[in-house]
Short mmCIF file of C-alpha atoms and ligand atoms in Angstrom, two decimals:
data_model
loop_
_atom_site.label_atom_id
_atom_site.label_comp_id
_atom_site.label_asym_id
_atom_site.label_seq_id
_atom_site.Cartn_x
_atom_site.Cartn_y
_atom_site.Cartn_z
CA MET A 1166 -139.40 40.09 -285.11
CA MET A 1167 -140.52 43.40 -284.18
CA ASP A 1168 -143.20 45.14 -285.81
CA PHE A 1169 -142.62 48.90 -286.74
CA GLU A 1170 -146.07 49.32 -287.47
CA ILE A 1171 -147.33 49.10 -283.54
CA ILE A 1172 -144.20 51.42 -282.75
CA ASN A 1173 -145.01 53.72 -285.00
CA SER A 1174 -148.63 53.59 -282.98
CA TYR A 1175 -147.06 53.65 -279.92
CA ILE A 1176 -144.99 56.62 -280.29
CA PRO A 1177 -147.40 59.50 -279.30
CA ARG A 1178 -147.91 57.88 -275.40
CA PHE A 1179 -143.99 57.17 -274.98
CA LEU A 1180 -143.36 60.79 -276.02
CA GLU A 1181 -145.94 61.50 -273.20
CA ALA A 1182 -144.02 59.60 -271.22
CA PHE A 1183 -140.76 61.13 -271.80
CA ARG A 1184 -142.03 64.19 -271.27
CA LEU A 1185 -143.13 63.20 -267.96
CA THR A 1186 -140.82 61.02 -267.01
CA ILE A 1187 -137.68 64.32 -268.16
CA THR A 1188 -139.02 67.18 -266.10
CA ILE A 1189 -139.87 65.27 -263.51
CA GLY A 1190 -136.32 64.00 -263.37
CA TRP A 1191 -134.68 67.14 -264.33
CA LEU A 1192 -136.51 69.06 -261.74
CA GLY A 1193 -135.51 66.35 -258.77
CA ILE A 1194 -131.90 66.75 -260.02
CA ALA A 1195 -131.93 70.51 -259.42
CA LEU A 1196 -133.32 69.45 -255.89
CA ALA A 1197 -130.95 66.70 -255.15
CA PHE A 1198 -128.61 70.08 -255.97
CA VAL A 1199 -129.73 72.38 -254.55
CA VAL A 1200 -130.18 70.41 -251.54
CA GLY A 1201 -126.65 68.82 -251.98
CA ILE A 1202 -124.78 72.04 -251.73
CA VAL A 1203 -126.76 73.35 -248.63
CA VAL A 1204 -125.76 69.72 -247.22
CA ALA A 1205 -122.07 70.20 -247.64
CA PHE A 1206 -121.67 73.15 -246.80
CA VAL A 1207 -123.03 72.46 -243.63
CA GLN A 1208 -120.94 69.80 -242.54
CA HIS A 1209 -117.47 71.94 -244.92
CA PHE A 1210 -118.43 74.29 -241.78
CA HIS A 1211 -119.55 72.33 -239.33
CA VAL A 1212 -122.20 74.09 -238.18
CA PRO A 1213 -123.73 73.22 -235.04
CA VAL A 1214 -126.55 71.09 -234.89
CA LEU A 1215 -127.09 71.16 -238.77
CA THR A 1216 -124.11 69.39 -239.02
CA ALA A 1217 -125.70 65.99 -236.99
CA ILE A 1218 -128.61 66.56 -239.33
CA ALA A 1219 -127.08 66.61 -242.49
CA LYS A 1220 -124.74 62.87 -241.34
CA VAL A 1221 -128.19 61.40 -240.41
CA TYR A 1222 -130.10 62.67 -243.43
CA ILE A 1223 -127.17 61.28 -245.51
CA GLU A 1224 -127.59 57.47 -243.96
CA LEU A 1225 -130.92 57.52 -244.60
CA PHE A 1226 -130.88 58.25 -247.64
CA ARG A 1227 -128.61 56.18 -249.11
CA ASN A 1228 -129.06 52.84 -247.70
CA THR A 1229 -132.09 53.00 -248.36
CA PRO A 1230 -134.70 52.51 -251.78
CA LEU A 1231 -135.47 55.12 -253.81
CA LEU A 1232 -139.06 53.13 -253.85
CA VAL A 1233 -138.66 52.59 -250.41
CA GLN A 1234 -138.83 56.41 -250.07
CA LEU A 1235 -140.61 57.24 -251.97
CA PHE A 1236 -143.96 55.28 -250.14
CA PHE A 1237 -142.91 56.58 -247.42
CA ILE A 1238 -143.82 60.05 -249.29
CA TYR A 1239 -146.85 58.94 -251.00
CA PHE A 1240 -149.06 57.21 -248.86
CA GLY A 1241 -146.86 58.59 -245.40
CA LEU A 1242 -147.14 61.82 -245.91
CA PRO A 1243 -151.00 61.92 -246.06
CA LYS A 1244 -151.44 60.11 -243.59
CA ILE A 1245 -150.72 63.04 -241.21
CA GLY A 1246 -152.51 65.47 -243.07
CA PHE A 1247 -150.37 66.37 -246.47
CA GLN A 1248 -151.96 65.38 -249.70
CA ILE A 1249 -149.29 65.65 -251.95
CA SER A 1250 -149.26 65.17 -256.08
CA ALA A 1251 -147.79 62.06 -257.49
CA GLU A 1252 -145.91 64.78 -259.34
CA VAL A 1253 -144.66 66.43 -256.94
CA CYS A 1254 -143.41 63.49 -255.07
CA GLY A 1255 -141.49 62.49 -257.76
CA VAL A 1256 -139.29 65.39 -257.20
CA VAL A 1257 -139.09 65.43 -254.21
CA GLY A 1258 -138.34 61.48 -253.37
CA LEU A 1259 -135.93 62.74 -256.26
CA GLY A 1260 -134.10 65.61 -254.54
CA LEU A 1261 -133.59 64.11 -250.95
CA LEU A 1262 -131.92 60.80 -252.57
CA GLY A 1263 -129.66 62.99 -255.29
CA GLY A 1264 -129.35 65.53 -252.11
CA SER A 1265 -127.58 62.64 -250.09
CA TYR A 1266 -125.15 61.75 -252.87
CA MET A 1267 -124.25 65.38 -254.33
CA ALA A 1268 -123.46 66.23 -250.73
CA GLU A 1269 -121.29 63.69 -251.01
CA SER A 1270 -120.22 64.75 -253.60
CA ILE A 1271 -119.16 67.79 -252.88
CA ARG A 1272 -118.38 67.08 -249.82
CA SER A 1273 -115.55 64.55 -250.66
CA GLY A 1274 -113.91 67.55 -253.16
CA LEU A 1275 -114.26 70.54 -250.35
CA GLU A 1276 -112.43 67.90 -248.71
CA ALA A 1277 -109.65 66.72 -251.18
CA ILE A 1278 -108.20 71.04 -250.93
CA PRO A 1279 -105.33 71.05 -248.84
CA PRO A 1280 -104.78 73.04 -246.16
CA SER A 1281 -102.00 75.11 -248.15
CA GLN A 1282 -104.23 76.50 -250.53
CA THR A 1283 -106.44 78.67 -247.56
CA GLU A 1284 -102.80 79.57 -246.13
CA SER A 1285 -101.44 80.94 -248.96
CA ALA A 1286 -104.88 83.07 -249.75
CA VAL A 1287 -105.40 84.13 -246.28
CA SER A 1288 -102.20 85.41 -246.80
CA LEU A 1289 -102.68 87.22 -249.47
CA GLY A 1290 -104.92 89.07 -246.52
CA MET A 1291 -108.39 88.14 -248.41
CA THR A 1292 -111.03 86.70 -245.98
CA LYS A 1293 -112.72 83.08 -245.59
CA PRO A 1294 -115.63 84.31 -247.59
CA GLN A 1295 -113.54 85.47 -250.23
CA LEU A 1296 -111.09 82.59 -249.72
CA PHE A 1297 -114.13 80.58 -250.08
CA TRP A 1298 -115.91 81.21 -253.43
CA ASN A 1299 -112.27 82.19 -255.31
CA VAL A 1300 -110.32 79.71 -254.36
CA ILE A 1301 -111.76 76.39 -252.48
CA LEU A 1302 -114.65 76.15 -254.79
CA PRO A 1303 -113.81 76.51 -258.28
CA GLN A 1304 -111.05 73.73 -257.42
CA ALA A 1305 -113.36 71.34 -255.39
CA PHE A 1306 -115.89 71.51 -258.34
CA THR A 1307 -113.82 70.46 -260.60
CA ILE A 1308 -112.58 68.23 -258.98
CA SER A 1309 -116.39 67.00 -258.36
CA LEU A 1310 -117.88 67.32 -261.62
CA PRO A 1311 -117.22 63.40 -262.43
CA ALA A 1312 -118.74 62.00 -259.45
CA ILE A 1313 -121.65 64.91 -260.09
CA MET A 1314 -122.00 63.69 -263.30
CA ALA A 1315 -123.05 60.27 -262.42
CA ASN A 1316 -125.41 60.88 -259.91
CA VAL A 1317 -127.38 63.26 -262.73
CA ILE A 1318 -127.13 60.04 -265.15
CA PHE A 1319 -127.84 58.07 -262.06
CA LEU A 1320 -130.64 59.81 -260.94
CA LEU A 1321 -131.92 59.48 -264.82
CA LYS A 1322 -132.00 55.99 -264.18
CA GLU A 1323 -133.70 56.01 -260.62
CA THR A 1324 -136.83 57.99 -262.03
CA SER A 1325 -137.72 54.04 -263.50
CA VAL A 1326 -139.40 53.64 -260.11
CA PHE A 1327 -142.13 56.39 -260.24
CA SER A 1328 -144.14 53.94 -261.95
CA ALA A 1329 -144.77 52.23 -258.47
CA ILE A 1330 -146.92 55.67 -257.22
CA SER A 1331 -148.87 55.53 -260.82
CA LEU A 1332 -147.17 57.94 -262.74
CA MET A 1333 -147.15 57.77 -265.53
CA ASP A 1334 -143.70 57.95 -266.55
CA LEU A 1335 -142.24 55.63 -269.25
CA MET A 1336 -141.66 52.37 -267.51
CA PHE A 1337 -145.04 53.13 -266.57
CA THR A 1338 -146.52 53.01 -269.61
CA ALA A 1339 -144.50 50.39 -271.02
CA LYS A 1340 -145.75 47.57 -267.92
CA ASP A 1341 -149.28 49.66 -268.95
CA LEU A 1342 -148.99 48.56 -272.87
CA ILE A 1343 -147.01 45.19 -272.01
CA GLY A 1344 -150.58 44.11 -270.26
CA LEU A 1345 -152.83 45.52 -273.03
CA TYR A 1346 -151.67 43.93 -275.98
CA TYR A 1347 -148.32 42.04 -275.13
CA ASN A 1348 -146.60 43.36 -277.70
CA THR A 1349 -143.52 42.65 -275.25
CA THR A 1350 -140.78 43.11 -277.66
CA GLU A 1351 -142.30 46.71 -279.68
CA CYS A 1352 -142.28 47.99 -275.93
CA LEU A 1353 -139.14 46.87 -274.47
CA PHE A 1354 -137.83 48.53 -277.98
CA MET A 1355 -138.93 51.24 -277.05
CA LEU A 1356 -138.36 51.81 -273.50
CA VAL A 1357 -134.51 50.83 -273.87
CA VAL A 1358 -134.55 53.99 -277.06
CA SER A 1359 -136.37 56.17 -274.91
CA TYR A 1360 -133.76 55.69 -272.37
CA THR A 1361 -131.02 55.48 -274.86
CA ILE A 1362 -132.07 59.09 -275.72
CA MET A 1363 -132.35 60.87 -272.72
CA LEU A 1364 -129.32 59.86 -270.61
CA LEU A 1365 -126.66 59.56 -274.23
CA PRO A 1366 -126.55 63.26 -274.32
CA VAL A 1367 -126.18 63.51 -270.42
CA SER A 1368 -123.53 61.07 -270.79
CA LEU A 1369 -121.53 62.93 -274.00
CA VAL A 1370 -122.16 66.57 -272.65
CA GLY A 1371 -120.86 65.70 -268.61
CA ARG A 1372 -117.41 64.21 -270.51
CA LEU A 1373 -117.15 67.43 -272.25
CA ALA A 1374 -117.51 69.45 -269.67
CA GLU A 1375 -115.22 67.13 -266.98
CA LYS A 1376 -112.42 67.94 -269.91
CA LYS A 1377 -112.99 71.69 -270.06
CA VAL A 1378 -113.44 71.93 -266.95
CA ARG A 1379 -110.84 69.73 -265.38
CA TYR A 1380 -107.51 70.47 -268.09
CA ARG A 1381 -107.32 73.73 -265.90
CA MET A 1382 -106.09 72.34 -263.09
CA PHE A 1383 -105.13 68.80 -264.55
CA GLY A 1384 -103.86 69.01 -268.21
CA ASP A 1385 -105.72 65.74 -269.37
CA MET B 66 -83.37 103.35 -239.32
CA ASP B 67 -87.24 102.86 -237.71
CA GLU B 68 -88.70 99.53 -236.14
CA ILE B 69 -91.05 97.86 -238.27
CA LEU B 70 -91.64 94.57 -236.84
CA LYS B 71 -91.18 93.28 -233.38
CA ILE B 72 -91.58 90.62 -231.70
CA GLU B 73 -91.47 89.67 -227.66
CA GLN B 74 -91.13 86.76 -225.69
CA LEU B 75 -93.15 85.07 -228.34
CA LYS B 76 -93.53 81.24 -227.16
CA LYS B 77 -95.12 78.99 -229.06
CA SER B 78 -96.19 74.88 -228.29
CA PHE B 79 -97.86 72.24 -230.27
CA ASP B 80 -99.45 70.47 -227.65
CA ASP B 81 -97.02 68.89 -225.66
CA LEU B 82 -94.53 70.30 -227.57
CA SER B 83 -92.75 73.20 -226.60
CA VAL B 84 -91.48 75.03 -230.50
CA LEU B 85 -90.55 78.48 -229.54
CA ASP B 86 -89.55 78.70 -226.09
CA GLY B 87 -89.07 83.21 -225.80
CA ILE B 88 -87.83 84.90 -229.26
CA ASP B 89 -87.19 88.04 -229.41
CA LEU B 90 -86.25 90.15 -231.94
CA SER B 91 -86.89 93.39 -233.79
CA VAL B 92 -86.78 93.90 -237.53
CA LYS B 93 -85.93 97.56 -239.60
CA LYS B 94 -87.15 98.81 -242.49
CA GLY B 95 -85.39 97.68 -245.24
CA GLU B 96 -83.93 95.53 -242.76
CA VAL B 97 -82.72 91.59 -244.32
CA VAL B 98 -83.53 88.94 -241.91
CA VAL B 99 -81.79 85.67 -242.28
CA ILE B 100 -83.14 82.70 -240.41
CA VAL B 101 -81.15 79.87 -239.68
CA GLY B 102 -80.95 76.35 -238.07
CA PRO B 103 -81.04 72.64 -237.84
CA SER B 104 -84.48 70.83 -239.30
CA GLY B 105 -87.12 71.03 -237.00
CA CYS B 106 -85.90 74.00 -234.76
CA GLY B 107 -88.88 75.85 -235.45
CA LYS B 108 -88.17 78.39 -238.11
CA SER B 109 -91.00 77.64 -240.52
CA THR B 110 -93.34 77.69 -238.00
CA PHE B 111 -92.17 81.34 -236.79
CA LEU B 112 -92.95 82.67 -239.75
CA ARG B 113 -95.79 81.35 -239.58
CA CYS B 114 -96.55 83.03 -236.00
CA LEU B 115 -95.47 86.72 -237.84
CA ASN B 116 -98.48 86.84 -240.32
CA GLY B 117 -101.14 84.83 -237.85
CA LEU B 118 -101.42 81.82 -239.39
CA GLU B 119 -100.40 80.20 -235.73
CA ASP B 120 -102.13 81.27 -232.86
CA ILE B 121 -99.17 82.08 -229.93
CA GLN B 122 -99.28 80.94 -226.52
CA GLU B 123 -97.60 83.68 -224.95
CA GLY B 124 -95.98 87.14 -226.12
CA ARG B 125 -96.64 89.56 -228.95
CA VAL B 126 -96.20 90.07 -232.41
CA SER B 127 -96.83 93.97 -233.77
CA LEU B 128 -96.26 95.32 -237.23
CA GLU B 129 -95.65 99.42 -236.55
CA SER B 130 -98.21 99.68 -234.13
CA GLU B 131 -100.98 96.72 -234.88
CA VAL B 132 -100.56 93.67 -233.04
CA ILE B 133 -100.96 90.38 -235.56
CA ASN B 134 -101.05 88.06 -232.59
CA PRO B 135 -102.28 87.21 -230.18
CA VAL B 136 -104.62 87.06 -233.27
CA SER B 137 -107.41 89.24 -233.32
CA LYS B 138 -109.74 91.46 -235.07
CA SER B 139 -106.76 93.61 -236.21
CA THR B 140 -104.63 90.02 -237.61
CA VAL B 141 -106.75 90.35 -240.76
CA ASN B 142 -105.60 94.25 -241.34
CA ALA B 143 -102.05 93.89 -240.55
CA ARG B 144 -101.79 90.43 -242.43
CA LYS B 145 -102.73 92.57 -245.55
CA LYS B 146 -99.02 94.33 -244.90
CA ILE B 147 -97.19 91.33 -244.40
CA GLY B 148 -96.29 88.89 -247.85
CA MET B 149 -95.53 85.12 -247.47
CA VAL B 150 -93.80 82.39 -249.75
CA PHE B 151 -94.29 78.77 -249.15
CA GLN B 152 -91.40 75.74 -250.23
CA SER B 153 -94.63 74.80 -252.32
CA TYR B 154 -95.56 77.77 -254.05
CA ASP B 155 -99.10 77.03 -253.23
CA LEU B 156 -100.08 79.10 -256.52
CA PHE B 157 -104.22 78.86 -257.32
CA PRO B 158 -104.58 75.60 -259.57
CA HIS B 159 -107.54 76.87 -261.29
CA LYS B 160 -106.56 80.49 -262.56
CA THR B 161 -104.21 81.20 -265.25
CA ILE B 162 -100.52 82.84 -264.32
CA LEU B 163 -102.61 86.36 -264.37
CA GLN B 164 -105.66 85.99 -262.36
CA ASN B 165 -102.75 83.72 -259.62
CA ILE B 166 -101.75 87.32 -259.36
CA THR B 167 -104.16 89.51 -260.12
CA LEU B 168 -106.82 87.96 -257.33
CA ALA B 169 -105.87 88.98 -253.84
CA PRO B 170 -104.67 93.05 -255.24
CA MET B 171 -108.63 92.85 -256.83
CA LYS B 172 -110.66 91.36 -253.61
CA VAL B 173 -109.19 92.39 -251.12
CA HIS B 174 -107.88 96.17 -251.90
CA LYS B 175 -110.17 96.26 -254.82
CA ARG B 176 -108.06 97.40 -257.44
CA LYS B 177 -109.66 97.42 -260.97
CA LYS B 178 -108.74 94.22 -263.51
CA ALA B 179 -107.35 96.55 -265.61
CA GLU B 180 -105.23 98.40 -263.24
CA ALA B 181 -104.27 95.69 -261.50
CA GLU B 182 -103.17 93.51 -264.80
CA GLY B 183 -100.91 96.61 -265.96
CA GLU B 184 -98.76 96.45 -262.38
CA ALA B 185 -99.26 92.05 -262.87
CA LEU B 186 -97.70 92.05 -266.08
CA GLN B 187 -94.36 94.95 -265.16
CA LEU B 188 -93.84 92.63 -262.20
CA LEU B 189 -93.90 90.04 -264.54
CA GLU B 190 -91.73 91.43 -267.39
CA ARG B 191 -89.30 91.86 -264.31
CA VAL B 192 -89.13 88.32 -263.46
CA GLY B 193 -88.71 86.91 -266.88
CA LEU B 194 -92.38 85.53 -266.69
CA VAL B 195 -95.23 87.47 -269.10
CA SER B 196 -94.82 84.77 -272.06
CA LYS B 197 -96.14 82.83 -269.12
CA LYS B 198 -99.27 84.54 -267.77
CA ASP B 199 -102.48 82.80 -270.11
CA ASN B 200 -101.17 79.95 -268.75
CA TYR B 201 -101.80 77.31 -265.74
CA PRO B 202 -99.43 76.79 -263.23
CA ARG B 203 -98.84 73.18 -263.81
CA GLN B 204 -97.62 74.36 -267.45
CA LEU B 205 -94.93 75.94 -265.33
CA SER B 206 -91.80 74.99 -263.70
CA GLY B 207 -91.07 74.67 -260.94
CA GLY B 208 -88.26 77.97 -260.02
CA GLN B 209 -90.59 79.79 -262.71
CA LYS B 210 -93.52 79.42 -260.60
CA GLN B 211 -92.24 80.07 -257.56
CA ARG B 212 -91.11 83.12 -259.32
CA VAL B 213 -94.53 83.89 -259.89
CA ALA B 214 -95.39 83.10 -256.01
CA ILE B 215 -93.36 85.91 -255.15
CA VAL B 216 -95.05 88.38 -257.39
CA ARG B 217 -98.02 87.51 -256.64
CA ALA B 218 -97.30 88.06 -253.26
CA LEU B 219 -95.47 91.94 -254.51
CA MET B 220 -99.16 93.14 -256.33
CA MET B 221 -100.46 93.43 -252.23
CA HIS B 222 -97.88 95.81 -251.30
CA PRO B 223 -96.51 94.61 -248.36
CA GLU B 224 -93.85 96.56 -246.15
CA VAL B 225 -92.70 92.83 -244.75
CA LEU B 226 -91.79 90.18 -247.31
CA LEU B 227 -91.38 86.90 -245.50
CA PHE B 228 -89.21 83.51 -247.86
CA ASP B 229 -89.85 80.19 -246.19
CA GLU B 230 -87.27 77.65 -247.84
CA VAL B 231 -88.68 78.74 -251.39
CA THR B 232 -85.62 77.01 -252.95
CA ALA B 233 -85.62 74.04 -250.96
CA ALA B 234 -88.33 72.01 -253.05
CA LEU B 235 -86.29 73.24 -256.43
CA ASP B 236 -83.45 71.28 -258.69
CA PRO B 237 -80.33 72.76 -258.32
CA GLU B 238 -80.27 74.80 -261.70
CA MET B 239 -83.19 76.56 -260.62
CA VAL B 240 -82.67 77.63 -257.11
CA ARG B 241 -80.50 80.31 -258.42
CA GLU B 242 -83.80 81.55 -261.06
CA VAL B 243 -85.07 82.40 -258.01
CA LEU B 244 -82.25 83.50 -255.67
CA GLU B 245 -81.55 86.41 -258.40
CA VAL B 246 -84.87 87.28 -257.46
CA ILE B 247 -84.72 88.43 -254.26
CA LEU B 248 -81.40 89.19 -253.98
CA SER B 249 -82.88 92.11 -256.71
CA LEU B 250 -85.53 92.70 -253.36
CA ALA B 251 -83.01 93.21 -251.15
CA LYS B 252 -81.35 95.74 -253.40
CA GLU B 253 -84.68 97.89 -253.43
CA GLY B 254 -84.66 98.11 -249.72
CA ARG B 255 -87.65 95.62 -248.54
CA THR B 256 -87.94 94.22 -245.37
CA MET B 257 -87.23 90.30 -245.54
CA LEU B 258 -87.18 88.02 -242.93
CA ILE B 259 -85.62 84.96 -245.05
CA VAL B 260 -85.79 81.32 -243.97
CA THR B 261 -82.58 79.52 -245.67
CA HIS B 262 -80.60 76.24 -245.93
CA GLU B 263 -78.88 78.43 -249.41
CA MET B 264 -75.72 79.57 -246.97
CA ALA B 265 -73.74 81.68 -250.17
CA PHE B 266 -76.96 82.83 -250.61
CA ALA B 267 -77.47 84.08 -246.90
CA LYS B 268 -74.14 85.43 -247.21
CA ALA B 269 -75.30 87.74 -249.66
CA VAL B 270 -78.12 88.72 -249.32
CA ALA B 271 -78.29 89.16 -245.42
CA ASP B 272 -77.95 92.58 -243.61
CA ARG B 273 -78.29 90.39 -239.79
CA ILE B 274 -78.25 86.46 -239.41
CA ILE B 275 -80.25 84.89 -236.70
CA PHE B 276 -79.24 81.19 -235.64
CA MET B 277 -81.84 79.45 -234.14
CA ASP B 278 -81.93 75.93 -232.27
CA GLY B 279 -84.76 74.29 -229.69
CA GLY B 280 -86.72 77.16 -230.01
CA LYS B 281 -84.62 80.37 -229.18
CA ILE B 282 -82.20 82.34 -230.40
CA ILE B 283 -78.90 81.04 -229.79
CA GLU B 284 -76.57 83.14 -232.03
CA GLN B 285 -77.18 86.29 -233.89
CA GLY B 286 -75.45 89.19 -236.36
CA THR B 287 -73.51 90.31 -240.00
CA PRO B 288 -72.48 87.60 -241.90
CA ASP B 289 -69.47 87.90 -241.46
CA ASP B 290 -69.89 87.41 -237.38
CA ILE B 291 -72.11 84.27 -237.84
CA PHE B 292 -70.11 82.15 -240.70
CA GLU B 293 -66.27 83.75 -239.69
CA HIS B 294 -66.62 83.63 -236.54
CA PRO B 295 -68.83 81.83 -234.46
CA LYS B 296 -69.39 82.12 -230.72
CA THR B 297 -70.86 79.04 -229.60
CA GLU B 298 -70.51 75.39 -230.22
CA ARG B 299 -73.64 74.80 -231.54
CA LEU B 300 -73.78 77.31 -234.63
CA GLN B 301 -69.68 75.45 -235.53
CA SER B 302 -71.75 72.62 -235.10
CA PHE B 303 -74.25 73.40 -237.71
CA LEU B 304 -72.29 74.88 -240.09
CA LYS B 305 -69.87 72.17 -240.02
CA THR B 306 -73.06 70.22 -241.55
CA PHE B 307 -71.62 72.65 -244.17
CA THR B 308 -68.26 71.64 -245.32
CA TYR B 309 -66.87 68.24 -246.63
CA ASP B 310 -63.88 66.70 -245.68
CA ARG B 311 -62.18 63.96 -246.61
N1 LIG C 768 -99.18 71.73 -237.05
C1 LIG C 768 -98.52 71.30 -236.28
N2 LIG C 768 -98.45 70.26 -235.31
C2 LIG C 768 -97.61 69.65 -234.43
N3 LIG C 768 -96.20 69.42 -234.80
C3 LIG C 768 -95.81 70.49 -235.07
C4 LIG C 768 -96.57 71.12 -236.29
N4 LIG C 768 -96.13 72.01 -237.33
C5 LIG C 768 -95.07 71.87 -236.92
N5 LIG C 768 -94.78 71.14 -235.46
C6 LIG C 768 -92.82 70.11 -234.94
O1 LIG C 768 -92.15 71.77 -235.10
C7 LIG C 768 -91.50 71.20 -235.10
C8 LIG C 768 -90.78 72.52 -235.65
O2 LIG C 768 -91.30 72.70 -236.97
P1 LIG C 768 -91.14 74.03 -237.84
O3 LIG C 768 -91.62 72.98 -239.07
O4 LIG C 768 -91.63 75.13 -237.57
O5 LIG C 768 -89.53 73.54 -237.99
P2 LIG C 768 -88.14 73.98 -239.39
O6 LIG C 768 -87.05 75.17 -237.87
O7 LIG C 768 -89.20 75.14 -239.89
O8 LIG C 768 -87.39 72.91 -239.95
P3 LIG C 768 -87.18 72.54 -241.35
O9 LIG C 768 -85.55 72.60 -241.79
O10 LIG C 768 -87.57 70.95 -241.61
O11 LIG C 768 -88.22 73.17 -242.45
C9 LIG C 768 -90.99 70.49 -235.39
O12 LIG C 768 -90.52 69.85 -234.12
C10 LIG C 768 -92.86 69.60 -235.50
O13 LIG C 768 -92.53 68.87 -235.78
MG1 LIG C 769 -89.65 74.42 -242.19
#
């Protein structure tokens, strides 16, 4: 059975790892959101040249594992002269992976708005920017929100591969402690608890936000 | 009466399909023009050309002295003076009724919120929908949505109003509440171009009726001319589609 004294003694190390994981996780997600918006806008407005680059970027990052991307950034970049810390590497890796997912979610929301919305705004005399910010984007965001929230949760879980570039995140700490003391059950228990504490509030807040925003447009 | 809207030799095609084939029309201030014709004859396309939603291949559309089509810089400005109401209402689903009708006045005309809302409430009162001001479009019936769409267009103080089959998507019992609103606008002396399949309404509201077919104006005249004394064979057979014989 589990030894709660052992668990107690592990708490400080797990707290430390928890802090690191959510810091890098949320910074990565913030970056992903920014990248996603930029890439989705580039595609939506068919910006020449950049649209092609955006497509390549999305396919590349959606179709390779985060672990491989992290290795490229962490071990590859120094070879061409860029020194980068494991923390920055984690944020950038998560941000680029997440950016490709966020871009797709936001783009599909933008595409879901019927052209008649644009036409009625245009015939009211609104300019393209006015109707984009006031009519298209808020609706697209409402439609994209469930997908965006799913991405956030997915990205938070993806932080578990950070240990591979020796970031002392939750996974790293658990593996480290198991290697030292063989208290596998206790460590796995702590892992489950930590990830649950990290993700459950996000799920709940996400569902609440979806409900609030969706209610206006769809009434459910 | 003064001419306000002028359409000269308008030609419009989609790729190989010619839809409007040389239309000339001059609309006077305060005139109500109703456009009728068989499905697919280009009525909607015609209205859409009038506010620059469609670009045209030949000819010209101008409002007073400003050219709307061919589309240019002046289109954006001239378009503000033309209101359009569509069959599918196209309210903004993420905004309340009050927000729906004050958005464009605040953004386009830079009007103050309180001032725009004051006028909005007056207009809502007029169409009997003040109580719905804080509802979302999905909470309204089709007829109510269409009345909101009309108010939304009126808020821009348009000089010309375009209506494209605004009752076609409505249940019969809601048609009347919308048409009454349009009739009252006609009584105020508004300039309007109305596409409709409601012949009784056309008769009541129109100063002039235009019969279109095959992308051309085939016949035009007063309601009496059109309904009681149709000259062309095409118009006669079109009108027959609205009557039933045993
Ligand atoms: N965007 C488009 N692309 C290609 N063809 C189009 C387009 N819009 C309309 N058309 C064609 O143009 C013709 C005229 O269409 P339009 O909608 O103007 O007819 P209408 O008179 O309004 O018909 P209805 O009474 O059914 O509304 C039709 O043959 C239609 O298929
Ligand atoms: Mg039509």
